[in-house]
PDB file of C-alpha atoms and ligand atoms in Angstrom:
ATOM      1  CA  MET A   1      53.784 -30.773  79.718  1.00 42.00           C
ATOM      2  CA  ALA A   2      53.735 -30.933  83.513  1.00 42.00           C
ATOM      3  CA  PRO A   3      50.977 -33.035  85.073  1.00 43.00           C
ATOM      4  CA  ARG A   4      48.245 -30.769  86.361  1.00 48.00           C
ATOM      5  CA  PRO A   5      47.355 -31.263  90.048  1.00 42.00           C
ATOM      6  CA  ARG A   6      43.806 -32.110  90.965  1.00 45.00           C
ATOM      7  CA  GLY A   7      42.421 -28.721  91.973  1.00 43.00           C
ATOM      8  CA  ALA A   8      39.556 -27.839  94.243  1.00 46.00           C
ATOM      9  CA  GLY A   9      36.333 -28.233  92.292  1.00 53.00           C
ATOM     10  CA  GLY A  10      38.194 -29.899  89.403  1.00 68.00           C
ATOM     11  CA  ARG A  11      36.645 -32.856  87.591  1.00 78.00           C
ATOM     12  CA  ASP A  12      38.644 -36.053  87.161  1.00 93.00           C
ATOM     13  CA  VAL A  13      39.471 -36.323  83.455  1.00 94.00           C
ATOM     14  CA  ARG A  14      39.531 -40.106  83.212  1.00 93.00           C
ATOM     15  CA  ARG A  15      36.201 -40.453  84.933  1.00 94.00           C
ATOM     16  CA  ALA A  16      34.643 -37.688  82.809  1.00 95.00           C
ATOM     17  CA  VAL A  17      35.920 -39.285  79.603  1.00 96.00           C
ATOM     18  CA  ALA A  18      34.637 -42.733  80.606  1.00 96.00           C
ATOM     19  CA  GLU A  19      31.234 -41.268  81.412  1.00 97.00           C
ATOM     20  CA  ALA A  20      31.184 -39.307  78.146  1.00 98.00           C
ATOM     21  CA  ALA A  21      32.057 -42.464  76.203  1.00 98.00           C
ATOM     22  CA  ARG A  22      29.086 -44.250  77.781  1.00 98.00           C
ATOM     23  CA  THR A  23      26.796 -41.315  76.914  1.00 98.00           C
ATOM     24  CA  LEU A  24      27.998 -41.259  73.316  1.00 98.00           C
ATOM     25  CA  ALA A  25      27.690 -45.038  72.953  1.00 98.00           C
ATOM     26  CA  ALA A  26      24.100 -44.866  74.190  1.00 98.00           C
ATOM     27  CA  ALA A  27      23.424 -42.134  71.605  1.00 98.00           C
ATOM     28  CA  GLY A  28      24.625 -44.394  68.783  1.00 97.00           C
ATOM     29  CA  VAL A  29      27.902 -42.569  68.073  1.00 97.00           C
ATOM     30  CA  ALA A  30      30.126 -44.868  66.013  1.00 96.00           C
ATOM     31  CA  ALA A  31      33.411 -44.396  67.917  1.00 97.00           C
ATOM     32  CA  PRO A  32      32.324 -43.208  71.372  1.00 98.00           C
ATOM     33  CA  ARG A  33      35.609 -43.604  73.275  1.00 98.00           C
ATOM     34  CA  THR A  34      37.642 -41.952  70.519  1.00 98.00           C
ATOM     35  CA  ASP A  35      35.246 -39.020  70.290  1.00 98.00           C
ATOM     36  CA  ALA A  36      35.106 -38.636  74.088  1.00 98.00           C
ATOM     37  CA  GLU A  37      38.902 -38.482  74.203  1.00 97.00           C
ATOM     38  CA  LEU A  38      39.211 -36.124  71.233  1.00 97.00           C
ATOM     39  CA  LEU A  39      36.668 -33.708  72.715  1.00 98.00           C
ATOM     40  CA  ALA A  40      38.495 -33.785  76.059  1.00 97.00           C
ATOM     41  CA  ALA A  41      41.797 -33.112  74.317  1.00 97.00           C
ATOM     42  CA  HIS A  42      40.165 -30.250  72.399  1.00 97.00           C
ATOM     43  CA  VAL A  43      38.803 -28.652  75.581  1.00 97.00           C
ATOM     44  CA  LEU A  44      42.097 -29.087  77.434  1.00 96.00           C
ATOM     45  CA  GLY A  45      44.180 -27.887  74.488  1.00 95.00           C
ATOM     46  CA  VAL A  46      46.437 -30.950  74.539  1.00 95.00           C
ATOM     47  CA  PRO A  47      47.114 -33.726  72.021  1.00 94.00           C
ATOM     48  CA  ARG A  48      44.941 -36.816  72.582  1.00 94.00           C
ATOM     49  CA  GLY A  49      48.051 -38.777  73.577  1.00 92.00           C
ATOM     50  CA  ALA A  50      48.720 -36.349  76.451  1.00 93.00           C
ATOM     51  CA  LEU A  51      45.301 -36.771  78.083  1.00 91.00           C
ATOM     52  CA  LEU A  52      46.690 -39.169  80.681  1.00 86.00           C
ATOM     53  CA  LEU A  53      48.987 -36.406  81.915  1.00 90.00           C
ATOM     54  CA  VAL A  54      46.063 -34.192  82.885  1.00 90.00           C
ATOM     55  CA  ASP A  55      44.288 -35.059  86.126  1.00 87.00           C
ATOM     56  CA  ALA A  56      41.428 -32.629  86.272  1.00 92.00           C
ATOM     57  CA  PHE A  57      39.218 -30.315  84.269  1.00 93.00           C
ATOM     58  CA  ALA A  58      38.896 -26.866  85.828  1.00 93.00           C
ATOM     59  CA  PRO A  59      35.196 -26.164  86.495  1.00 93.00           C
ATOM     60  CA  ALA A  60      34.742 -23.986  83.388  1.00 95.00           C
ATOM     61  CA  ALA A  61      36.437 -26.603  81.204  1.00 95.00           C
ATOM     62  CA  ALA A  62      34.287 -29.348  82.741  1.00 95.00           C
ATOM     63  CA  ALA A  63      31.167 -27.392  81.812  1.00 96.00           C
ATOM     64  CA  ARG A  64      32.468 -26.828  78.286  1.00 97.00           C
ATOM     65  CA  TYR A  65      33.258 -30.523  77.950  1.00 97.00           C
ATOM     66  CA  ALA A  66      29.793 -31.521  79.146  1.00 97.00           C
ATOM     67  CA  ALA A  67      28.208 -29.163  76.621  1.00 98.00           C
ATOM     68  CA  LEU A  68      30.261 -30.545  73.741  1.00 98.00           C
ATOM     69  CA  VAL A  69      29.522 -34.143  74.738  1.00 98.00           C
ATOM     70  CA  ALA A  70      25.806 -33.312  74.797  1.00 98.00           C
ATOM     71  CA  ARG A  71      26.059 -31.850  71.287  1.00 98.00           C
ATOM     72  CA  ARG A  72      27.967 -34.896  70.070  1.00 98.00           C
ATOM     73  CA  ALA A  73      25.325 -37.137  71.654  1.00 98.00           C
ATOM     74  CA  ALA A  74      22.804 -35.161  69.598  1.00 98.00           C
ATOM     75  CA  ARG A  75      24.914 -36.336  66.626  1.00 98.00           C
ATOM     76  CA  GLU A  76      26.649 -33.109  65.624  1.00 97.00           C
ATOM     77  CA  PRO A  77      29.787 -34.205  63.776  1.00 98.00           C
ATOM     78  CA  LEU A  78      32.910 -34.298  65.921  1.00 98.00           C
ATOM     79  CA  GLN A  79      34.683 -32.088  63.386  1.00 98.00           C
ATOM     80  CA  HIS A  80      32.026 -29.381  63.668  1.00 98.00           C
ATOM     81  CA  LEU A  81      32.617 -29.315  67.421  1.00 98.00           C
ATOM     82  CA  THR A  82      36.402 -29.107  67.194  1.00 98.00           C
ATOM     83  CA  GLY A  83      36.299 -26.956  64.021  1.00 98.00           C
ATOM     84  CA  VAL A  84      38.930 -29.042  62.253  1.00 97.00           C
ATOM     85  CA  ALA A  85      39.240 -32.201  60.173  1.00 98.00           C
ATOM     86  CA  GLY A  86      42.505 -34.037  59.668  1.00 97.00           C
ATOM     87  CA  PHE A  87      43.245 -35.100  56.100  1.00 98.00           C
ATOM     88  CA  ARG A  88      46.604 -36.665  55.215  1.00 98.00           C
ATOM     89  CA  ARG A  89      49.081 -34.064  56.573  1.00 97.00           C
ATOM     90  CA  LEU A  90      46.524 -31.248  56.700  1.00 98.00           C
ATOM     91  CA  GLU A  91      44.254 -29.778  59.336  1.00 97.00           C
ATOM     92  CA  LEU A  92      41.316 -28.197  57.542  1.00 98.00           C
ATOM     93  CA  ALA A  93      38.771 -25.777  58.952  1.00 98.00           C
ATOM     94  CA  VAL A  94      35.264 -27.215  58.623  1.00 98.00           C
ATOM     95  CA  GLY A  95      31.784 -26.460  59.917  1.00 98.00           C
ATOM     96  CA  PRO A  96      28.197 -25.992  58.784  1.00 97.00           C
ATOM     97  CA  GLY A  97      27.933 -25.619  55.010  1.00 98.00           C
ATOM     98  CA  VAL A  98      30.852 -27.794  53.982  1.00 98.00           C
ATOM     99  CA  PHE A  99      31.329 -31.547  53.628  1.00 98.00           C
ATOM    100  CA  VAL A 100      33.605 -33.024  56.294  1.00 98.00           C
ATOM    101  CA  PRO A 101      36.463 -34.775  54.453  1.00 98.00           C
ATOM    102  CA  ARG A 102      36.549 -38.537  55.040  1.00 97.00           C
ATOM    103  CA  PRO A 103      39.555 -40.777  55.685  1.00 95.00           C
ATOM    104  CA  GLU A 104      38.780 -42.955  52.647  1.00 95.00           C
ATOM    105  CA  THR A 105      39.259 -39.953  50.349  1.00 97.00           C
ATOM    106  CA  GLU A 106      42.893 -39.846  51.463  1.00 98.00           C
ATOM    107  CA  LEU A 107      43.383 -42.813  49.109  1.00 97.00           C
ATOM    108  CA  LEU A 108      42.127 -40.888  46.074  1.00 98.00           C
ATOM    109  CA  ALA A 109      44.280 -37.914  47.092  1.00 98.00           C
ATOM    110  CA  GLY A 110      47.261 -40.245  47.520  1.00 98.00           C
ATOM    111  CA  TRP A 111      46.767 -41.606  44.016  1.00 98.00           C
ATOM    112  CA  GLY A 112      46.624 -38.026  42.721  1.00 98.00           C
ATOM    113  CA  VAL A 113      49.770 -37.078  44.649  1.00 98.00           C
ATOM    114  CA  ALA A 114      51.676 -40.021  43.156  1.00 98.00           C
ATOM    115  CA  ALA A 115      50.433 -39.273  39.634  1.00 98.00           C
ATOM    116  CA  ALA A 116      51.345 -35.587  39.927  1.00 98.00           C
ATOM    117  CA  ALA A 117      54.707 -36.219  41.626  1.00 98.00           C
ATOM    118  CA  ALA A 118      55.816 -38.279  38.640  1.00 98.00           C
ATOM    119  CA  LEU A 119      55.698 -35.124  36.468  1.00 98.00           C
ATOM    120  CA  ALA A 120      57.978 -32.080  36.465  1.00 97.00           C
ATOM    121  CA  ALA A 121      55.369 -29.283  36.544  1.00 97.00           C
ATOM    122  CA  PRO A 122      51.944 -30.925  36.632  1.00 98.00           C
ATOM    123  CA  LEU A 123      48.616 -29.173  36.167  1.00 98.00           C
ATOM    124  CA  VAL A 124      46.105 -30.742  38.548  1.00 99.00           C
ATOM    125  CA  VAL A 125      42.354 -30.048  38.718  1.00 99.00           C
ATOM    126  CA  ASP A 126      40.115 -30.999  41.648  1.00 99.00           C
ATOM    127  CA  LEU A 127      36.409 -30.918  40.782  1.00 98.00           C
ATOM    128  CA  CYS A 128      33.846 -30.735  43.637  1.00 98.00           C
ATOM    129  CA  ALA A 129      36.534 -29.388  45.954  1.00 98.00           C
ATOM    130  CA  GLY A 130      34.479 -28.762  49.140  1.00 98.00           C
ATOM    131  CA  SER A 131      36.854 -27.845  51.970  1.00 98.00           C
ATOM    132  CA  GLY A 132      39.792 -28.242  49.572  1.00 98.00           C
ATOM    133  CA  ALA A 133      40.976 -31.520  51.094  1.00 98.00           C
ATOM    134  CA  VAL A 134      42.101 -33.197  47.866  1.00 98.00           C
ATOM    135  CA  ALA A 135      43.420 -30.074  46.125  1.00 98.00           C
ATOM    136  CA  LEU A 136      45.312 -28.829  49.173  1.00 98.00           C
ATOM    137  CA  ALA A 137      46.826 -32.246  49.860  1.00 98.00           C
ATOM    138  CA  VAL A 138      48.226 -32.323  46.329  1.00 98.00           C
ATOM    139  CA  ALA A 139      49.505 -28.738  46.657  1.00 98.00           C
ATOM    140  CA  GLN A 140      51.195 -29.547  49.963  1.00 98.00           C
ATOM    141  CA  GLU A 141      52.748 -32.816  48.855  1.00 98.00           C
ATOM    142  CA  VAL A 142      53.665 -31.855  45.296  1.00 98.00           C
ATOM    143  CA  PRO A 143      55.044 -28.303  45.515  1.00 97.00           C
ATOM    144  CA  ALA A 144      55.754 -28.216  41.772  1.00 98.00           C
ATOM    145  CA  ALA A 145      52.074 -28.664  40.946  1.00 98.00           C
ATOM    146  CA  ARG A 146      49.733 -25.930  39.755  1.00 98.00           C
ATOM    147  CA  VAL A 147      46.420 -26.873  41.349  1.00 98.00           C
ATOM    148  CA  VAL A 148      42.965 -25.592  40.367  1.00 99.00           C
ATOM    149  CA  ALA A 149      39.975 -26.337  42.632  1.00 98.00           C
ATOM    150  CA  VAL A 150      36.370 -26.047  41.415  1.00 99.00           C
ATOM    151  CA  GLU A 151      33.350 -25.802  43.710  1.00 98.00           C
ATOM    152  CA  ARG A 152      29.793 -24.632  43.022  1.00 98.00           C
ATOM    153  CA  GLU A 153      28.238 -23.998  46.428  1.00 98.00           C
ATOM    154  CA  PRO A 154      28.786 -20.550  48.001  1.00 98.00           C
ATOM    155  CA  ALA A 155      28.941 -21.868  51.577  1.00 98.00           C
ATOM    156  CA  ALA A 156      31.528 -24.493  50.652  1.00 98.00           C
ATOM    157  CA  LEU A 157      33.479 -21.925  48.637  1.00 98.00           C
ATOM    158  CA  ALA A 158      33.829 -19.769  51.767  1.00 98.00           C
ATOM    159  CA  TRP A 159      35.411 -22.680  53.688  1.00 98.00           C
ATOM    160  CA  LEU A 160      37.548 -23.561  50.668  1.00 98.00           C
ATOM    161  CA  ARG A 161      38.907 -20.012  50.390  1.00 98.00           C
ATOM    162  CA  ARG A 162      39.605 -19.935  54.115  1.00 98.00           C
ATOM    163  CA  ASN A 163      41.606 -23.178  53.920  1.00 98.00           C
ATOM    164  CA  VAL A 164      43.416 -22.071  50.773  1.00 98.00           C
ATOM    165  CA  ALA A 165      44.461 -18.824  52.466  1.00 98.00           C
ATOM    166  CA  ALA A 166      45.639 -20.698  55.574  1.00 98.00           C
ATOM    167  CA  ARG A 167      47.776 -23.099  53.540  1.00 98.00           C
ATOM    168  CA  ALA A 168      49.241 -20.255  51.468  1.00 97.00           C
ATOM    169  CA  ALA A 169      50.097 -18.444  54.711  1.00 98.00           C
ATOM    170  CA  ALA A 170      51.785 -21.653  55.901  1.00 97.00           C
ATOM    171  CA  GLY A 171      54.003 -21.572  52.817  1.00 96.00           C
ATOM    172  CA  ASP A 172      52.301 -23.957  50.382  1.00 96.00           C
ATOM    173  CA  ARG A 173      51.997 -22.890  46.750  1.00 94.00           C
ATOM    174  CA  PRO A 174      48.594 -21.149  46.555  1.00 96.00           C
ATOM    175  CA  ILE A 175      45.942 -23.081  44.690  1.00 98.00           C
ATOM    176  CA  GLU A 176      43.473 -21.415  42.313  1.00 98.00           C
ATOM    177  CA  VAL A 177      39.804 -21.449  43.290  1.00 98.00           C
ATOM    178  CA  VAL A 178      37.117 -21.393  40.600  1.00 98.00           C
ATOM    179  CA  ALA A 179      33.416 -21.000  41.401  1.00 98.00           C
ATOM    180  CA  GLY A 180      31.829 -23.279  38.838  1.00 98.00           C
ATOM    181  CA  ASP A 181      29.474 -26.139  38.054  1.00 98.00           C
ATOM    182  CA  VAL A 182      30.832 -29.437  36.744  1.00 98.00           C
ATOM    183  CA  ALA A 183      27.712 -29.674  34.587  1.00 98.00           C
ATOM    184  CA  ASP A 184      28.839 -26.572  32.647  1.00 98.00           C
ATOM    185  CA  PRO A 185      30.414 -27.710  29.336  1.00 98.00           C
ATOM    186  CA  GLY A 186      32.445 -24.474  29.277  1.00 98.00           C
ATOM    187  CA  LEU A 187      34.029 -25.088  32.690  1.00 98.00           C
ATOM    188  CA  LEU A 188      37.782 -24.304  32.628  1.00 98.00           C
ATOM    189  CA  ALA A 189      37.657 -24.087  28.814  1.00 98.00           C
ATOM    190  CA  GLU A 190      41.041 -22.339  28.859  1.00 98.00           C
ATOM    191  CA  LEU A 191      42.604 -25.547  30.254  1.00 98.00           C
ATOM    192  CA  ALA A 192      41.092 -27.896  27.644  1.00 98.00           C
ATOM    193  CA  GLY A 193      43.519 -30.650  26.715  1.00 98.00           C
ATOM    194  CA  ALA A 194      46.185 -29.358  29.109  1.00 98.00           C
ATOM    195  CA  VAL A 195      45.376 -31.010  32.452  1.00 98.00           C
ATOM    196  CA  ASP A 196      47.733 -33.746  33.651  1.00 98.00           C
ATOM    197  CA  VAL A 197      45.702 -35.085  36.572  1.00 99.00           C
ATOM    198  CA  LEU A 198      41.990 -34.607  37.278  1.00 99.00           C
ATOM    199  CA  LEU A 199      40.588 -35.678  40.638  1.00 99.00           C
ATOM    200  CA  CYS A 200      37.032 -35.667  41.909  1.00 98.00           C
ATOM    201  CA  ASN A 201      35.128 -36.809  44.955  1.00 98.00           C
ATOM    202  CA  PRO A 202      31.597 -35.979  43.791  1.00 98.00           C
ATOM    203  CA  PRO A 203      28.327 -36.386  45.676  1.00 98.00           C
ATOM    204  CA  TYR A 204      27.551 -40.023  44.933  1.00 98.00           C
ATOM    205  CA  VAL A 205      25.087 -41.513  47.411  1.00 97.00           C
ATOM    206  CA  PRO A 206      21.871 -42.560  45.634  1.00 97.00           C
ATOM    207  CA  VAL A 207      18.936 -40.431  46.808  1.00 97.00           C
ATOM    208  CA  GLY A 208      16.896 -42.305  49.395  1.00 96.00           C
ATOM    209  CA  THR A 209      19.845 -44.236  50.846  1.00 96.00           C
ATOM    210  CA  PRO A 210      19.708 -44.108  54.664  1.00 96.00           C
ATOM    211  CA  VAL A 211      22.703 -42.214  56.081  1.00 97.00           C
ATOM    212  CA  PRO A 212      23.829 -41.577  59.688  1.00 96.00           C
ATOM    213  CA  ALA A 213      22.370 -38.580  61.534  1.00 96.00           C
ATOM    214  CA  GLU A 214      25.660 -36.677  61.283  1.00 96.00           C
ATOM    215  CA  VAL A 215      25.429 -36.871  57.491  1.00 97.00           C
ATOM    216  CA  ALA A 216      21.679 -36.381  57.125  1.00 96.00           C
ATOM    217  CA  GLU A 217      21.536 -33.339  59.386  1.00 96.00           C
ATOM    218  CA  HIS A 218      24.935 -31.713  58.983  1.00 97.00           C
ATOM    219  CA  ASP A 219      26.619 -32.517  55.657  1.00 97.00           C
ATOM    220  CA  PRO A 220      25.045 -30.440  52.862  1.00 97.00           C
ATOM    221  CA  ALA A 221      22.697 -32.687  50.853  1.00 97.00           C
ATOM    222  CA  VAL A 222      24.257 -31.399  47.605  1.00 98.00           C
ATOM    223  CA  ALA A 223      27.601 -32.741  48.832  1.00 98.00           C
ATOM    224  CA  VAL A 224      26.259 -36.218  49.573  1.00 98.00           C
ATOM    225  CA  PHE A 225      23.500 -37.255  47.183  1.00 98.00           C
ATOM    226  CA  GLY A 226      24.114 -37.843  43.483  1.00 98.00           C
ATOM    227  CA  GLY A 227      20.614 -38.252  42.061  1.00 97.00           C
ATOM    228  CA  PRO A 228      18.483 -41.403  41.880  1.00 97.00           C
ATOM    229  CA  ASP A 229      21.361 -43.717  40.917  1.00 97.00           C
ATOM    230  CA  GLY A 230      24.180 -41.747  42.588  1.00 97.00           C
ATOM    231  CA  LEU A 231      25.876 -41.052  39.253  1.00 98.00           C
ATOM    232  CA  ALA A 232      24.186 -37.748  38.325  1.00 98.00           C
ATOM    233  CA  VAL A 233      27.286 -35.643  39.069  1.00 98.00           C
ATOM    234  CA  LEU A 234      29.802 -38.286  38.087  1.00 98.00           C
ATOM    235  CA  ARG A 235      28.539 -38.404  34.495  1.00 98.00           C
ATOM    236  CA  PRO A 236      29.303 -34.725  33.700  1.00 98.00           C
ATOM    237  CA  VAL A 237      32.571 -35.091  35.620  1.00 98.00           C
ATOM    238  CA  ALA A 238      33.592 -37.795  33.142  1.00 98.00           C
ATOM    239  CA  ASP A 239      32.678 -35.424  30.288  1.00 98.00           C
ATOM    240  CA  ARG A 240      34.709 -32.567  31.814  1.00 98.00           C
ATOM    241  CA  ALA A 241      37.637 -34.953  32.358  1.00 98.00           C
ATOM    242  CA  ALA A 242      37.525 -36.023  28.718  1.00 98.00           C
ATOM    243  CA  ALA A 243      37.604 -32.370  27.634  1.00 98.00           C
ATOM    244  CA  LEU A 244      40.249 -31.138  30.074  1.00 98.00           C
ATOM    245  CA  LEU A 245      42.798 -33.959  30.258  1.00 98.00           C
ATOM    246  CA  ARG A 246      45.654 -34.125  27.798  1.00 98.00           C
ATOM    247  CA  ALA A 247      46.202 -37.441  26.021  1.00 98.00           C
ATOM    248  CA  GLY A 248      47.736 -39.717  28.638  1.00 98.00           C
ATOM    249  CA  GLY A 249      46.457 -37.555  31.513  1.00 98.00           C
ATOM    250  CA  GLY A 250      45.103 -39.362  34.577  1.00 98.00           C
ATOM    251  CA  LEU A 251      41.591 -39.297  36.047  1.00 98.00           C
ATOM    252  CA  GLY A 252      40.714 -40.408  39.581  1.00 98.00           C
ATOM    253  CA  VAL A 253      37.121 -40.393  40.877  1.00 98.00           C
ATOM    254  CA  GLU A 254      35.770 -41.612  44.190  1.00 98.00           C
ATOM    255  CA  HIS A 255      32.439 -43.450  44.173  1.00 98.00           C
ATOM    256  CA  ASP A 256      29.908 -45.270  46.324  1.00 96.00           C
ATOM    257  CA  ASP A 257      30.826 -48.824  47.282  1.00 94.00           C
ATOM    258  CA  ALA A 258      27.765 -49.957  45.311  1.00 95.00           C
ATOM    259  CA  HIS A 259      29.359 -48.526  42.140  1.00 97.00           C
ATOM    260  CA  GLY A 260      32.339 -50.865  41.926  1.00 96.00           C
ATOM    261  CA  ALA A 261      31.141 -52.079  38.524  1.00 96.00           C
ATOM    262  CA  ALA A 262      29.090 -49.075  37.311  1.00 97.00           C
ATOM    263  CA  VAL A 263      31.830 -46.439  37.469  1.00 98.00           C
ATOM    264  CA  PRO A 264      34.539 -48.461  35.683  1.00 98.00           C
ATOM    265  CA  ALA A 265      31.904 -49.324  33.037  1.00 97.00           C
ATOM    266  CA  LEU A 266      30.928 -45.651  32.701  1.00 97.00           C
ATOM    267  CA  LEU A 267      34.556 -44.610  32.162  1.00 98.00           C
ATOM    268  CA  ALA A 268      35.332 -47.500  29.823  1.00 97.00           C
ATOM    269  CA  ALA A 269      32.309 -46.733  27.603  1.00 96.00           C
ATOM    270  CA  GLY A 270      32.727 -44.363  24.675  1.00 89.00           C
ATOM    271  CA  GLY A 271      36.412 -44.907  24.038  1.00 96.00           C
ATOM    272  CA  ARG A 272      37.574 -41.713  25.778  1.00 97.00           C
ATOM    273  CA  PHE A 273      39.550 -43.439  28.529  1.00 98.00           C
ATOM    274  CA  THR A 274      41.817 -46.432  28.738  1.00 98.00           C
ATOM    275  CA  ASP A 275      43.635 -48.255  31.537  1.00 98.00           C
ATOM    276  CA  VAL A 276      40.445 -48.147  33.655  1.00 98.00           C
ATOM    277  CA  ARG A 277      41.202 -49.531  37.120  1.00 98.00           C
ATOM    278  CA  ALA A 278      39.044 -50.148  40.170  1.00 97.00           C
ATOM    279  CA  HIS A 279      40.573 -49.447  43.600  1.00 97.00           C
ATOM    280  CA  ALA A 280      39.353 -50.713  46.977  1.00 96.00           C
ATOM    281  CA  ASP A 281      39.583 -48.901  50.320  1.00 92.00           C
ATOM    282  CA  LEU A 282      41.267 -50.311  53.421  1.00 88.00           C
ATOM    283  CA  THR A 283      38.169 -52.371  54.253  1.00 91.00           C
ATOM    284  CA  GLY A 284      38.234 -53.943  50.793  1.00 94.00           C
ATOM    285  CA  ARG A 285      35.226 -52.028  49.468  1.00 95.00           C
ATOM    286  CA  PRO A 286      35.346 -50.595  45.928  1.00 96.00           C
ATOM    287  CA  ARG A 287      36.111 -46.914  46.512  1.00 97.00           C
ATOM    288  CA  PHE A 288      37.657 -45.122  43.567  1.00 98.00           C
ATOM    289  CA  CYS A 289      38.359 -45.596  39.908  1.00 98.00           C
ATOM    290  CA  THR A 290      41.227 -44.335  37.789  1.00 98.00           C
ATOM    291  CA  ALA A 291      41.673 -44.080  34.045  1.00 98.00           C
ATOM    292  CA  ARG A 292      43.857 -42.479  31.421  1.00 98.00           C
ATOM    293  CA  ARG A 293      42.686 -40.176  28.604  1.00 98.00           C
ATOM    294  CA  VAL A 294      43.280 -41.609  25.166  1.00 97.00           C
ATOM    295  CA  ALA A 295      44.379 -39.419  22.253  1.00 95.00           C
ATOM    296  CA  ASP A 296      41.477 -38.166  20.090  1.00 86.00           C
TER     297      ASP A 296
HETATM  298  C1  SAM B   1      31.499 -35.280  48.537  1.00 83.40           C
HETATM  299  S1  SAM B   1      31.854 -33.546  48.612  1.00 83.40           S
HETATM  300  C2  SAM B   1      33.633 -33.616  48.369  1.00 83.40           C
HETATM  301  C3  SAM B   1      34.379 -32.461  48.964  1.00 83.40           C
HETATM  302  C4  SAM B   1      35.894 -32.644  48.982  1.00 83.40           C
HETATM  303  N1  SAM B   1      36.425 -32.832  47.643  1.00 83.40           N
HETATM  304  C5  SAM B   1      36.259 -33.848  49.839  1.00 83.40           C
HETATM  305  O1  SAM B   1      36.675 -34.871  49.303  1.00 83.40           O
HETATM  306  O2  SAM B   1      36.128 -33.762  51.060  1.00 83.40           O
HETATM  307  C6  SAM B   1      31.232 -33.011  47.032  1.00 83.40           C
HETATM  308  C7  SAM B   1      31.355 -31.504  46.770  1.00 83.40           C
HETATM  309  O3  SAM B   1      30.871 -31.240  45.444  1.00 83.40           O
HETATM  310  C8  SAM B   1      30.166 -30.030  45.433  1.00 83.40           C
HETATM  311  N2  SAM B   1      29.272 -30.082  44.267  1.00 83.40           N
HETATM  312  C9  SAM B   1      28.093 -30.754  44.153  1.00 83.40           C
HETATM  313  N3  SAM B   1      27.590 -30.614  42.923  1.00 83.40           N
HETATM  314  C10 SAM B   1      28.459 -29.831  42.233  1.00 83.40           C
HETATM  315  C11 SAM B   1      28.489 -29.340  40.899  1.00 83.40           C
HETATM  316  N4  SAM B   1      27.507 -29.623  40.032  1.00 83.40           N
HETATM  317  N5  SAM B   1      29.539 -28.578  40.513  1.00 83.40           N
HETATM  318  C12 SAM B   1      30.539 -28.289  41.395  1.00 83.40           C
HETATM  319  N6  SAM B   1      30.558 -28.715  42.687  1.00 83.40           N
HETATM  320  C13 SAM B   1      29.530 -29.485  43.093  1.00 83.40           C
HETATM  321  C14 SAM B   1      29.476 -29.992  46.769  1.00 83.40           C
HETATM  322  O4  SAM B   1      29.111 -28.693  47.128  1.00 83.40           O
HETATM  323  C15 SAM B   1      30.564 -30.604  47.676  1.00 83.40           C
HETATM  324  O5  SAM B   1      31.388 -29.599  48.201  1.00 83.40           O
END
């Protein structure tokens, strides 16, 4: 891209970004410089790494940038402002009504990808699919997989279907979307005992836990909070996993960092799963748990 000359009335990009970063820091945004740069790149239509090549915002772009920075300072999630969330190799459409996929969930998806890739024609189920981050990552990275994604909430289902259609149009094997509740014992009854890999990032924050403004005001509460102890959705997920997985099939569930002991204990109890393993995220916090279905 050719460097853009500083035009009459244009606003210096570096100065605007520095000022935006100060505004966002004062508003309590966790990564103010990063967000200031990403919003500038979004407005200018360039990759973040090419920002240095652009000298000035045109006046209309400067106004758009200022408006987005003000919204970010009011703690709207960055991804709602840009309309996309990166997840592994995917760019997913996100906005009001759907949970913004988090970087730590890439680890659970990566475990699922590895488990599925070891099989010739795996059947993979993603419960609590939200935007489709986990399911679509598996479909993209393991083309031989049949992937089924389950979500209950109508607003999230609309985003899920939009992302599924976009990935199918991009050439990935289409995934199957099921509107359903993980608490329903009849969920996916036709797949009972046939699933090779079952993945789930359920709502798991205990009700009453303080969360950042972006989460409290913009992530759907049903996507975040998992009852008084945070395990209200995870318990039926374990039951569905026991019913759906074939003997030897793999389960991977993300959980709150306070559940590093509770979730492995929950899966180990009852004799339905073996090989229960706790996994930490990149900061060393307990983040997801895997297990293998035993034969009945
Ligand atoms: C933490 S979000 C995870 C979304 C996505 N899998 C991800 O990792 O970004 C949890 C999702 O579970 C959905 N959900 C909550 N309770 C559910 C239930 N009982 N049955 C099915 N989906 C549910 C929410 O609507 C939300 O989309």
